[in-house]
Amino acid sequence: MSPAVMLPLKEKDKPIVQKLLSAGCCARCVLRFCCVSVHAAYRQPHQETLKELQAFISDTENGKSQDSAPAPESTEEDNKSHDASVLEASDDPPSKKAKLDPGVSDAPSAEVKESDVCMLCLGILQDLCGPSRAVKIAETVKTENYKFDTLVLSVSLPAQLCVREHSCWLHVKKEVREKSSVLDKDDVIQVKEAFKWVMQGLVAKELGGVAVVTKSQFEVGVEFTHPETDADCHFLGTTCPDCFKPTKNKLSMFTRMAVVKALEKILKANSSSKHFPCPPTRPSSSCTPQDVQCLHVSVFVAGRYNKFCRSLPQTPWVIDGERRMESSVEELIADSLSSYFLFYLFTGFNFSSSGREDVDVRTLGNGRPFAMELLNPHTSRLSRAEMKQVQETINNSSDKIKVRDLQIVTREAMGRMKEGEEEKTKSYTALIWTQKPIQREDITFIDEIKDLTLDQKTPLRVLHRRALAVRQRVIHSMNARFLDPHHFHLGLKTQAGTYIKEFVHGDFGRTKPNLCQLLNTDTDILELDVESVDVDWPPAIPE
Ligand code: ZN
């Protein structure tokens, strides 16, 4: 029956161990409060640790313990070189014995039954922290079919644990202060840490040896709740009302952050623990583990798209809650991406692009740069060759769009798409109708116009979503190709953000100068194509 791990406890820890066990603390929480940072000590079954702790304190009664055994042999001088707190503790064995005796005669083994729920961790470091829990966590991860090399385990605890921890710390502090040593709250091992020390290795083993690390793209979230003790926090609402503000989207205003803030405030104000039982009372039930949540960080995919269809919006077009047009550029792209990256299609992506075109405008040439954030994808590792395959899938799925230069990019790189967007140039071709008949030579002067500055009042058609303003935009150059007496093609190279349709028809004089003025007749735009969007991102990928 020799213990698997020698608990690294010192003589000075004895009163703490004694006090915590009698208060109804589990073995692992005792280790935490003794600031034991040896992971192996937490990994052995908590019932084993409990037995060792009980043996440790009963050793004191018999006047010998594993740690203090060499002490009687050492001289006073030797002891002085030790940690002051140890020295103090071993300096006055009689008074300590006197203090301990009643406690020991209460026999913690009689008071603390193995099935009892810890008043501090509410059972989290007891039966909710071991091989069977690890199997359950691993099972969930396996069924979700994520692809990953590493994972990070995140733990979410009920907020009242902070209150209990604080109260217990005050309880222990009283004891150690009498022994004139210091117990820094920051030295106490956190429940979260202890839980991870036990569980990380077990979960890793269940998942076939995948590395459980402190930073990973893939997070497995474990959450505990404990409705029975939710009211523990409520006194803080009256003690520190300014720390708690009701929020719309949180179930309870007693968030962990707010509770910690309030407790810090109380500690600074040096107010006693009169608001909360010290030590905390024992709960009748253990915490409830919530569903395990898997989350993979976003993947960013960028490329350029062509739009060949005059009845396809860039993004879903909804007017008064009613959908117009059955699809959109972003949906066509996302559809194919989702079969590779396995994200939730309905809400699982954010689309952005370098500007946008109207539903009836085609985007030709090299296309328009776009980027997509894929939320919680099940995989993030696609090779260049696989990305090429994704691109082909998109291009084969519809003749309305085509993508090129499809690649995985970083979140930071995405910013480059929007950088200097306003200064970039765009090229267009427009099919123009003229009211008065024209001849070939009537439009040749257009080719000579350079850097024409327009004053554009916010167009009527976008006034419902944009503020009224006058913006200056430059048409760098134009060229006209005669078709027939009422039609010609107009090519334009403009500053990004120029309203082309308004330049052509004048928008009731809201854009000046406009093509009607230049040609001295009413003109209208029948078709518009974007020929190029001159943004040099994302980098071109050779075919
Ligand atoms: Zn505990």
Short mmCIF file of N, CA and C and ligand atoms in Angstrom, two decimals, residues 25-30 32 118-126, ligand 1:
data_model
loop_
_atom_site.label_atom_id
_atom_site.label_comp_id
_atom_site.label_asym_id
_atom_site.label_seq_id
_atom_site.Cartn_x
_atom_site.Cartn_y
_atom_site.Cartn_z
N CYS A 25 -13.14 19.65 2.44
CA CYS A 25 -12.42 19.93 1.21
C CYS A 25 -11.90 18.61 0.64
N CYS A 26 -11.90 18.49 -0.70
CA CYS A 26 -11.39 17.25 -1.28
C CYS A 26 -9.86 17.24 -1.28
N ALA A 27 -9.31 16.06 -1.50
CA ALA A 27 -7.86 15.90 -1.42
C ALA A 27 -7.12 16.81 -2.38
N ARG A 28 -7.63 16.92 -3.62
CA ARG A 28 -6.92 17.74 -4.61
C ARG A 28 -6.99 19.23 -4.24
N CYS A 29 -8.12 19.65 -3.66
CA CYS A 29 -8.22 21.06 -3.24
C CYS A 29 -7.25 21.32 -2.08
N VAL A 30 -7.03 20.32 -1.24
CA VAL A 30 -6.05 20.47 -0.17
C VAL A 30 -4.67 20.70 -0.77
N ARG A 32 -4.03 21.95 -3.62
CA ARG A 32 -4.02 23.29 -4.22
C ARG A 32 -3.68 24.34 -3.19
N CYS A 118 -16.95 18.00 -2.45
CA CYS A 118 -16.04 19.03 -1.94
C CYS A 118 -16.74 20.39 -1.90
N MET A 119 -16.62 21.10 -0.78
CA MET A 119 -17.29 22.41 -0.64
C MET A 119 -16.58 23.48 -1.46
N LEU A 120 -15.39 23.14 -1.94
CA LEU A 120 -14.59 24.14 -2.64
C LEU A 120 -14.72 24.01 -4.17
N CYS A 121 -14.41 22.83 -4.69
CA CYS A 121 -14.47 22.66 -6.15
C CYS A 121 -15.82 22.11 -6.58
N LEU A 122 -16.72 21.87 -5.65
CA LEU A 122 -18.07 21.36 -5.95
C LEU A 122 -18.02 20.08 -6.79
N GLY A 123 -17.03 19.26 -6.49
CA GLY A 123 -16.94 17.94 -7.12
C GLY A 123 -16.13 17.88 -8.39
N ILE A 124 -15.72 19.06 -8.89
CA ILE A 124 -15.01 19.08 -10.18
C ILE A 124 -13.70 18.31 -10.12
N LEU A 125 -12.98 18.43 -9.00
CA LEU A 125 -11.69 17.73 -8.90
C LEU A 125 -11.85 16.36 -8.25
N GLN A 126 -13.10 15.94 -8.08
CA GLN A 126 -13.32 14.60 -7.54
C GLN A 126 -13.68 13.66 -8.71
ZN ZN B 1 -12.23 20.00 -4.27
#
